[in-house]
Coordinates of C-alpha atoms in Angstrom, one line a residue:
M17 CA 0.0 -0.1 -0.1
E18 CA 1.2 3.4 -0.9
V19 CA 0.5 6.8 0.6
T20 CA 2.0 9.8 -1.4
V21 CA 1.9 13.3 0.0
F22 CA 2.2 16.5 -2.0
P23 CA 2.4 19.2 0.7
S24 CA 2.7 22.3 -1.7
R25 CA -0.8 21.3 -3.1
D26 CA -2.3 19.9 0.2
F27 CA -3.0 16.7 -2.0
T28 CA -2.6 13.0 -1.2
S29 CA -2.5 10.0 -3.6
M30 CA -3.1 6.4 -2.4
A31 CA -2.7 3.3 -4.2
G32 CA -2.5 -0.5 -3.6
F33 CA -5.7 -0.7 -1.5
A34 CA -8.9 -2.9 -1.9
K35 CA -10.8 -2.3 -4.9
N36 CA -14.0 -0.3 -4.6
A37 CA -13.6 -0.1 -0.7
D38 CA -14.8 2.7 1.5
V39 CA -11.9 4.5 3.2
L40 CA -11.2 7.2 5.6
V41 CA -8.4 9.7 4.9
Q42 CA -7.1 11.8 7.8
V43 CA -4.5 14.6 8.3
R44 CA -3.1 14.4 11.8
R45 CA -1.1 17.0 13.8
S46 CA -1.6 16.6 17.5
G47 CA -4.9 15.1 16.6
V48 CA -7.0 15.3 13.4
I49 CA -7.1 18.5 11.5
S50 CA -9.1 17.4 8.6
D51 CA -10.4 14.4 6.9
A52 CA -12.0 13.1 3.8
V53 CA -14.3 10.0 2.9
G54 CA -14.3 8.1 -0.3
R55 CA -14.2 5.0 -2.4
T56 CA -11.3 3.4 -4.0
N57 CA -11.6 2.8 -7.7
A58 CA -11.2 -0.5 -9.8
T59 CA -7.5 -0.4 -9.3
G60 CA -7.7 0.3 -5.5
S61 CA -6.6 3.9 -5.8
I62 CA -8.1 7.2 -4.5
E63 CA -6.7 10.8 -4.3
V64 CA -7.8 13.7 -2.0
N65 CA -7.8 17.4 -3.2
H66 CA -6.9 16.6 -6.9
P67 CA -9.2 16.6 -10.0
G68 CA -10.9 13.2 -10.3
G69 CA -10.7 12.6 -6.5
V70 CA -12.8 13.7 -3.4
C71 CA -12.5 17.2 -1.3
W72 CA -11.4 17.4 2.3
R73 CA -14.3 17.8 4.6
N74 CA -15.0 21.2 6.3
I75 CA -11.7 22.7 5.8
T76 CA -8.6 22.1 3.1
P77 CA -5.7 21.5 5.5
D78 CA -2.3 23.2 4.9
I79 CA -0.3 19.9 5.0
V80 CA 3.2 20.7 6.5
A81 CA 6.4 18.7 7.3
G82 CA 5.6 16.3 10.3
D83 CA 1.9 16.0 9.5
T84 CA 0.7 12.3 9.3
V85 CA -1.5 11.3 6.3
R86 CA -3.4 8.2 7.4
I87 CA -5.9 6.1 5.4
T88 CA -8.1 3.3 7.0
Y89 CA -10.9 1.1 5.9
R90 CA -14.4 2.1 7.2
D91 CA -17.0 -0.2 8.7
T92 CA -19.7 0.0 6.0
A93 CA -22.1 -2.4 4.2
N94 CA -20.1 -2.0 1.1
N95 CA -16.9 -2.9 2.7
R96 CA -18.5 -6.1 4.7
N97 CA -19.8 -7.5 1.1
L98 CA -16.4 -7.1 -0.4
V99 CA -14.6 -10.5 -1.0
P100 CA -12.5 -10.6 1.2
P101 CA -13.8 -7.9 3.4
P102 CA -11.1 -5.4 4.4
V103 CA -10.4 -5.3 8.1
K104 CA -12.1 -2.1 9.8
D105 CA -9.2 0.6 10.8
S106 CA -6.4 -1.2 9.0
G107 CA -4.6 0.8 6.3
A108 CA -1.3 2.8 6.0
A109 CA 0.2 6.1 6.9
T110 CA 3.0 8.3 5.7
N111 CA 4.6 11.0 7.7
T112 CA 5.3 14.2 5.8
Q113 CA 9.0 14.5 5.1
N114 CA 10.7 18.0 5.5
V115 CA 12.1 18.2 2.0
T116 CA 12.2 21.7 0.3
A117 CA 14.1 23.3 -2.7
A118 CA 14.5 26.5 -4.8
Q119 CA 13.9 26.6 -8.6
A120 CA 16.7 25.2 -10.7
F121 CA 19.0 27.9 -12.1
E122 CA 22.0 27.8 -14.6
T123 CA 25.4 28.4 -12.9
G124 CA 27.0 29.9 -15.8
N125 CA 29.4 26.7 -16.6
D126 CA 27.1 24.6 -18.5
T127 CA 25.4 23.2 -15.5
V128 CA 21.9 23.4 -14.0
V129 CA 21.7 23.4 -10.2
V130 CA 19.0 22.9 -7.5
K131 CA 19.5 23.9 -4.1
G132 CA 17.4 22.5 -1.1
N133 CA 17.2 21.1 2.4
A134 CA 16.2 17.7 3.8
I135 CA 15.7 17.4 7.7
L136 CA 14.6 14.6 9.9
P137 CA 12.4 15.1 12.9
N138 CA 15.3 15.0 15.1
G139 CA 17.2 17.9 13.1
S140 CA 19.6 15.6 11.5
R141 CA 19.8 15.1 7.7
I142 CA 17.7 12.5 5.7
P143 CA 20.0 9.9 4.1
L144 CA 21.0 10.7 0.4
N145 CA 19.7 7.3 -0.6
R146 CA 16.3 8.5 0.3
L147 CA 16.1 11.6 -1.7
E148 CA 15.7 12.3 -5.5
V149 CA 15.4 15.8 -7.3
R150 CA 13.5 15.9 -10.5
I151 CA 13.0 18.7 -13.0
V152 CA 9.8 18.1 -15.0
N153 CA 9.1 19.7 -18.4
P154 CA 7.1 17.9 -21.0
E155 CA 8.9 20.1 -23.6
F156 CA 12.1 18.0 -23.0
I157 CA 10.7 15.8 -25.5
D158 CA 11.3 18.0 -28.6
P159 CA 13.8 16.6 -30.9
P160 CA 16.2 17.2 -32.3
T161 CA 16.5 20.4 -30.3
S162 CA 16.5 18.4 -27.0
R163 CA 17.9 15.0 -27.0
I164 CA 15.9 14.0 -23.9
S165 CA 13.2 11.4 -24.3
R166 CA 11.6 11.7 -21.2
R167 CA 9.3 14.4 -19.5
D168 CA 11.8 14.7 -16.6
I169 CA 15.3 14.6 -15.7
R170 CA 16.6 13.1 -12.3
A171 CA 19.4 13.6 -9.8
D172 CA 20.4 11.2 -6.9
S173 CA 23.3 9.8 -5.1
A174 CA 24.0 7.1 -7.8
G175 CA 24.2 9.6 -10.9
G176 CA 20.5 10.1 -11.6
R177 CA 18.9 9.7 -15.0
I178 CA 18.9 11.9 -18.2
N179 CA 17.7 9.6 -20.6
G180 CA 17.8 10.0 -24.5
P181 CA 16.4 7.9 -27.3
Q182 CA 15.8 4.0 -26.4
N183 CA 16.1 5.3 -22.9
R184 CA 19.9 5.3 -23.0
P185 CA 21.5 8.0 -21.3
V186 CA 22.4 11.2 -23.0
P187 CA 26.2 11.1 -23.6
G188 CA 28.2 12.8 -21.0
S189 CA 25.0 13.5 -18.9
S190 CA 24.7 13.1 -15.2
G191 CA 22.5 14.2 -12.4
T192 CA 24.4 14.0 -9.1
L193 CA 23.0 14.8 -5.5
A194 CA 25.3 15.6 -2.7
Y195 CA 25.2 17.4 0.9
D196 CA 26.9 20.8 0.7
L197 CA 29.1 20.0 4.0
A198 CA 30.2 17.1 5.9
S199 CA 27.5 17.7 8.2
G200 CA 24.0 19.9 7.8
T201 CA 20.9 19.7 5.9
S202 CA 21.3 21.7 2.6
F203 CA 22.2 19.6 -0.5
T204 CA 22.8 20.5 -4.2
A205 CA 21.7 18.8 -7.3
T206 CA 23.7 19.3 -10.3
F207 CA 22.7 18.4 -13.8
R208 CA 25.8 18.1 -16.4
G209 CA 26.0 17.4 -20.1
L210 CA 22.8 19.3 -21.2
N211 CA 23.0 21.6 -24.3
P212 CA 22.0 25.2 -24.1
E213 CA 18.2 24.6 -25.3
E214 CA 17.9 21.6 -22.5
R215 CA 19.6 23.9 -20.1
L216 CA 16.7 26.4 -20.8
L217 CA 14.1 23.7 -20.6
A218 CA 15.3 22.7 -17.3
V219 CA 15.3 26.2 -15.7
A220 CA 11.8 26.7 -17.0
G221 CA 10.5 23.4 -15.8
Q222 CA 9.0 22.4 -12.4
T223 CA 11.6 21.5 -9.6
R224 CA 10.6 18.5 -7.4
V225 CA 12.3 17.0 -4.3
L226 CA 11.1 13.3 -3.4
G227 CA 11.8 12.2 0.3
W228 CA 10.7 8.8 1.5
Q229 CA 10.7 7.0 4.7
Q230 CA 12.1 3.5 3.7
T231 CA 13.1 1.4 0.8
T232 CA 12.0 -2.4 0.5
G233 CA 14.4 -5.1 -0.7
A234 CA 12.6 -4.8 -4.1
G235 CA 13.5 -1.0 -4.3
D236 CA 10.0 0.1 -3.6
R237 CA 9.8 3.7 -2.0
L238 CA 7.4 3.8 1.0
G239 CA 6.1 6.7 2.7
M240 CA 6.6 9.2 -0.1
T241 CA 6.7 13.0 0.2
I242 CA 6.9 15.0 -3.2
Y243 CA 7.7 18.7 -2.9
E244 CA 6.9 20.8 -5.8
V245 CA 8.6 24.3 -6.3
G246 CA 6.0 27.0 -7.3
E247 CA 2.6 25.0 -6.4
I248 CA 0.1 26.6 -4.1
G249 CA -2.0 25.1 -1.8
G250 CA -5.8 25.4 -0.8
P251 CA -9.0 23.8 -2.7
G252 CA -7.6 21.7 -5.7
I253 CA -11.1 21.1 -6.9
A254 CA -14.0 23.2 -7.7
G255 CA -16.5 23.1 -4.6
C256 CA -13.8 22.0 -2.3
P257 CA -13.7 24.0 1.0
Q258 CA -11.2 26.8 1.8
G259 CA -8.6 26.6 4.5
S260 CA -9.4 27.5 8.1
T261 CA -8.9 31.2 7.3
G262 CA -10.5 31.0 3.9
V263 CA -7.6 33.0 2.1
I264 CA -3.9 33.0 2.8
G265 CA -3.2 35.7 5.4
A266 CA -0.9 38.6 4.9
T267 CA 2.7 38.7 6.5
A268 CA 5.8 40.6 5.8
P269 CA 7.0 40.2 2.3
N270 CA 10.2 38.1 1.5
P271 CA 13.5 40.3 1.7
P272 CA 14.8 40.8 -1.7
V273 CA 18.4 40.3 -2.9
R274 CA 20.8 42.8 -1.7
Y275 CA 21.0 45.7 -4.1
I276 CA 21.4 49.5 -4.4
P277 CA 18.5 51.3 -6.0
T278 CA 20.8 54.1 -7.4
A279 CA 22.6 51.4 -9.4
L280 CA 19.5 50.6 -11.4
L281 CA 18.7 52.0 -14.8
D282 CA 16.0 54.6 -14.8
A283 CA 13.3 54.1 -17.4
S284 CA 12.9 58.0 -17.3
F285 CA 16.3 58.5 -18.7
Q286 CA 16.7 58.3 -22.7
A287 CA 20.1 57.2 -22.5
N288 CA 19.3 54.0 -20.6
Q289 CA 16.7 53.0 -23.3
P290 CA 18.9 50.5 -25.3
S291 CA 19.4 48.4 -22.1
L292 CA 15.8 48.5 -20.8
K293 CA 13.3 45.5 -21.0
D294 CA 9.5 46.1 -21.3
V295 CA 8.0 46.5 -17.8
T296 CA 4.2 47.3 -17.6
V297 CA 2.5 48.1 -14.2
F298 CA -1.3 47.7 -13.9
P299 CA -1.8 49.3 -10.5
E300 CA -5.4 48.5 -10.2
R301 CA -4.6 44.9 -10.2
D302 CA -1.4 45.0 -8.5
F303 CA -0.1 43.2 -11.5
I304 CA 3.2 43.7 -13.3
S305 CA 4.1 42.1 -16.7
I306 CA 7.9 41.9 -17.9
E307 CA 9.0 40.9 -21.4
G308 CA 12.4 41.0 -22.9
F309 CA 14.6 38.6 -20.6
P310 CA 15.8 35.7 -22.1
A311 CA 14.0 32.5 -21.1
G312 CA 15.5 30.8 -17.8
T313 CA 16.5 34.2 -16.4
E314 CA 15.8 34.5 -12.7
L315 CA 14.1 37.8 -11.8
Q316 CA 13.3 39.7 -8.7
V317 CA 10.6 42.3 -8.5
V318 CA 10.4 44.9 -5.9
V319 CA 7.8 47.6 -5.2
R320 CA 9.2 50.5 -3.0
R321 CA 7.1 53.4 -1.5
G322 CA 8.7 56.5 0.0
T323 CA 12.2 57.3 1.2
S324 CA 12.1 55.7 4.7
D325 CA 14.8 53.0 5.8
K326 CA 12.1 50.4 5.1
P327 CA 10.5 51.2 1.6
V328 CA 9.9 47.6 0.5
I329 CA 6.1 46.8 0.4
G330 CA 6.1 43.9 -2.4
T331 CA 8.5 41.5 -3.5
A332 CA 8.3 38.4 -6.1
R333 CA 10.8 36.2 -7.5
G334 CA 10.8 33.5 -10.3
I335 CA 12.2 32.2 -13.6
V336 CA 11.4 33.7 -17.1
A337 CA 9.4 31.0 -19.0
K338 CA 10.1 29.9 -22.5
G339 CA 7.9 32.3 -24.0
G340 CA 9.9 35.2 -22.5
V341 CA 7.1 36.7 -20.5
F342 CA 7.2 37.1 -16.5
E343 CA 4.2 38.1 -14.7
V344 CA 3.3 38.7 -11.1
N345 CA -0.2 38.5 -9.7
H346 CA -1.6 37.3 -12.9
P347 CA -2.9 33.5 -13.8
G348 CA 0.2 31.9 -15.2
G349 CA 2.6 34.0 -13.3
V350 CA 3.9 34.2 -9.7
C351 CA 2.5 35.4 -6.6
W352 CA 3.7 38.4 -4.4
S353 CA 5.3 37.0 -1.4
G354 CA 3.9 37.4 2.2
Q355 CA 1.3 40.2 1.0
T356 CA -0.1 41.5 -2.1
P357 CA 0.8 45.1 -2.1
N358 CA -1.6 47.7 -3.0
I359 CA 0.4 49.5 -5.8
I360 CA -0.7 53.3 -6.2
A361 CA 0.7 56.1 -8.1
G362 CA 4.1 57.2 -7.1
D363 CA 5.4 53.8 -6.1
V364 CA 8.6 52.4 -7.5
V365 CA 9.0 49.2 -9.3
D366 CA 12.5 47.6 -9.6
V367 CA 13.2 44.6 -11.8
L368 CA 16.4 42.8 -10.7
R369 CA 18.2 40.1 -12.6
V370 CA 19.6 37.5 -10.2
E371 CA 22.5 35.3 -10.9
N372 CA 23.9 32.7 -8.5
A373 CA 21.5 34.1 -5.8
S374 CA 22.8 37.5 -6.0
F375 CA 21.9 40.9 -7.8
S376 CA 23.5 41.1 -11.5
S377 CA 21.7 44.2 -13.0
G378 CA 18.4 46.0 -12.9
Q379 CA 16.0 48.6 -14.1
T380 CA 13.6 51.0 -12.2
Q381 CA 10.4 53.0 -12.8
R382 CA 7.8 55.1 -11.1
V383 CA 4.1 54.3 -11.3
V384 CA 2.7 57.2 -13.4
N385 CA -0.6 58.9 -11.9
A386 CA -2.7 58.4 -14.9
A387 CA -6.4 57.6 -14.5
V388 CA -9.7 57.7 -16.3
T389 CA -11.9 59.6 -14.1
R390 CA -15.1 59.5 -16.3
P391 CA -15.3 56.2 -18.7
A392 CA -16.8 56.6 -22.2
F393 CA -20.0 58.7 -22.5
I394 CA -22.1 60.2 -25.3
T395 CA -22.0 64.0 -25.2
A396 CA -25.0 66.4 -25.8
N397 CA -23.8 66.8 -29.3
G398 CA -23.8 63.1 -29.8
G399 CA -20.0 62.7 -29.7
L400 CA -18.0 60.2 -27.6
Q401 CA -15.6 61.3 -24.8
V402 CA -13.6 59.8 -22.0
N403 CA -12.2 62.1 -19.1
G404 CA -9.1 61.6 -17.2
T405 CA -6.0 63.0 -15.4
A406 CA -2.3 62.3 -15.8
S407 CA 0.7 63.6 -13.7
D408 CA 4.2 62.5 -12.7
S409 CA 6.3 63.6 -9.9
G410 CA 3.7 66.4 -9.2
A411 CA 3.6 67.9 -12.6
A412 CA 1.1 67.6 -15.5
L413 CA 2.4 64.7 -17.8
P414 CA 2.9 65.7 -21.4
L415 CA 0.1 64.3 -23.6
E416 CA 2.8 63.1 -25.9
F417 CA 3.4 60.3 -23.2
M418 CA -0.1 59.2 -23.0
E419 CA -2.7 57.1 -24.9
Q420 CA -6.3 56.5 -24.1
R421 CA -8.0 53.2 -25.1
I422 CA -11.6 51.9 -24.9
A423 CA -11.6 48.0 -25.0
N424 CA -14.6 45.8 -25.8
P425 CA -14.1 42.4 -27.6
D426 CA -17.7 43.1 -29.3
L427 CA -16.0 45.8 -31.4
V428 CA -14.4 43.1 -33.5
A429 CA -17.9 42.3 -35.0
T430 CA -18.3 46.0 -36.1
R431 CA -16.4 47.9 -39.1
I432 CA -13.7 48.3 -36.5
G433 CA -12.6 44.8 -36.6
R434 CA -10.5 45.2 -33.4
R435 CA -11.1 45.0 -29.8
D436 CA -10.2 48.6 -28.9
I437 CA -10.1 52.1 -30.0
R438 CA -7.5 54.5 -29.2
A439 CA -6.7 58.2 -28.8
D440 CA -3.7 60.2 -28.8
T441 CA -2.2 63.5 -29.7
I442 CA -2.0 62.5 -33.3
G443 CA -5.5 61.2 -34.1
G444 CA -5.2 57.7 -32.4
R445 CA -6.5 54.6 -34.0
V446 CA -10.3 54.0 -34.9
Q447 CA -9.5 51.0 -37.4
N448 CA -11.3 50.8 -40.7
V449 CA -13.7 53.7 -40.3
L450 CA -13.5 56.4 -42.7
G451 CA -12.9 59.7 -41.0
G452 CA -12.7 57.9 -37.6
A453 CA -10.2 59.5 -35.1
G454 CA -9.5 59.5 -31.3
N455 CA -8.0 63.0 -30.3
L456 CA -6.5 63.5 -26.8
L457 CA -6.7 67.0 -25.6
R458 CA -5.7 69.0 -22.5
T459 CA -8.6 70.2 -20.4
G460 CA -7.5 73.7 -18.8
A461 CA -4.0 74.2 -17.5
G462 CA -3.9 71.4 -15.0
D463 CA -3.3 67.8 -15.3
E464 CA -7.0 66.9 -16.8
W465 CA -7.5 65.4 -20.4
R466 CA -10.3 64.3 -22.5
A467 CA -10.2 62.0 -25.4
I468 CA -12.7 62.7 -28.3
Y469 CA -13.7 60.0 -30.6
T470 CA -15.3 60.8 -34.0
G471 CA -16.5 58.8 -37.1
L472 CA -18.5 56.1 -34.9
N473 CA -21.8 55.0 -35.6
E474 CA -24.5 54.5 -32.9
V475 CA -23.7 50.9 -32.3
E476 CA -20.0 51.3 -32.0
K477 CA -20.6 54.3 -29.7
Q478 CA -22.9 52.3 -27.4
L479 CA -20.3 49.4 -27.4
A480 CA -17.7 51.9 -26.4
V481 CA -19.8 53.1 -23.6
A482 CA -20.2 49.5 -22.4
G483 CA -16.3 48.9 -22.8
Q484 CA -13.5 49.4 -20.3
G485 CA -11.7 52.8 -20.2
R486 CA -8.0 52.5 -19.9
A487 CA -5.2 55.2 -19.5
L488 CA -1.7 54.2 -20.8
A489 CA 1.3 56.4 -19.6
W490 CA 4.9 56.1 -20.0
L491 CA 8.1 57.8 -18.7
S492 CA 10.1 58.2 -21.9
T493 CA 10.2 57.2 -25.5
N494 CA 12.5 57.2 -28.7
G495 CA 12.2 57.9 -32.4
N496 CA 10.7 54.6 -33.0
G497 CA 7.8 55.2 -31.0
D498 CA 9.0 52.6 -28.3
R499 CA 7.6 53.3 -24.9
F500 CA 9.6 52.7 -21.6
G501 CA 8.4 52.7 -18.0
V502 CA 4.8 52.0 -18.8
T503 CA 1.7 52.3 -16.4
V504 CA -1.8 51.1 -17.5
S505 CA -4.5 52.3 -15.4
E506 CA -7.8 50.3 -15.9
F507 CA -11.1 51.9 -14.8
G508 CA -13.2 49.7 -12.5
E509 CA -10.6 47.0 -11.8
A510 CA -9.9 45.7 -8.3
G511 CA -6.8 44.7 -6.6
G512 CA -5.7 42.2 -4.3
P513 CA -4.7 38.5 -4.9
G514 CA -4.8 37.7 -8.8
M515 CA -4.7 34.0 -8.4
T516 CA -5.8 31.4 -6.1
G517 CA -3.3 30.7 -3.4
C518 CA -1.6 34.2 -3.7
P519 CA -1.5 36.1 -0.1
A520 CA -4.1 38.7 1.1
P521 CA -3.5 42.5 0.7
G522 CA -0.8 43.9 3.3
D523 CA 0.9 47.0 4.0
T524 CA 4.0 45.8 6.1
A525 CA 7.1 47.6 4.9
I526 CA 10.6 46.0 5.1
A527 CA 14.3 47.3 4.6
I528 CA 16.4 46.5 1.7
P529 CA 19.0 44.1 2.9

């Protein structure tokens, strides 16, 4: 009988039990903290908090190292009619192992490394022959770019597994696992012999650490824990209960890597433009999108507010995926650590490149104070208008550094054929409409502006009124029209956690190390 615990997802998988039997699954920590009931399938397996399985009852437990997951047979009419009937309260259990790791990264010498810890309940280290590190990426199977024929590569104390065609080892490859010191619990998994594309796929994949309680004479691993980097806990199936607090409570953000803000390239300065990547801040959603870094790059994102000795209110860290896009607080991206910051105008966003766990280079930009104050409306003379404001560092933002958009996917079905219309100082873009234009004008002498759209028919105007008003602003531009230090304000959007499992909003500030 096998009980496997996935603590990052609060999920457990069990196999090798009686077929079609009623079972009770418990998570115990100085007593039962949650349980589930269900029936094994025709192969004697059952899963809890995973699609195709059953939910935890009442609350979804936050499974942590030291918790015991126990499965036993129940006393039911169904079980009494099985042949042979399973013994009531018999079953199996697994103690959740204390194994953790960070995301895989390239060291710069043609190797990929994973750092982690493996700790027994008494504080000593788990024997190496009860550990394995895996990097999972289905895109490994991509000949001829990748020579790997399996969806994962593995490192252990015997040299691991990096298999190519016919499941033969990739020539010159290995996956070694060793503790860092003669005593201590930190380990390093080192993958060698990968080509550049395979190394990119490795750092973009999911890192896992497997730790188990014992190995049978036949080599079977019993009492398995699988720690998955980047996975989030909570309900794993629609309709499953929340945790005891419903959402993940806010704590202080994780400290960023050590860096000096004045050493960063400021997106306001034209001279820095050749070295800048595309960083866009969506303050209403506390969301940041980054493009332009190579896949496999490790990034640290920091949100700062004010000039005190504790300016950091948000941090996030992760690896740029193969597509080259890195996002924070948006589905498919990473969460803010500790708390979701309420990003507002005037905050500073730093994007740092991390190499070998240290600061390498970076750039910085202010969040521009641009906003739609009145979304699209039809004026008394039948025109279409949007009102707003835009300023930066206390002064009105030049309208040449702004664009207003109205987004509505239903516009695609009209003459426009695009999901948005745009206004700027040179007539904007109202696609496919003869005489159509979007003009951005200053209202008075302050920071107020108005966008006026012409050439639209009644249906198109009504769709615009029903759409979302956005104000785009940037800190600098060049002769090609490229924009740097972009802020996108979205009327009506709400902030807070952008994905399941991200932390609640918070305002705790910490110092830069």
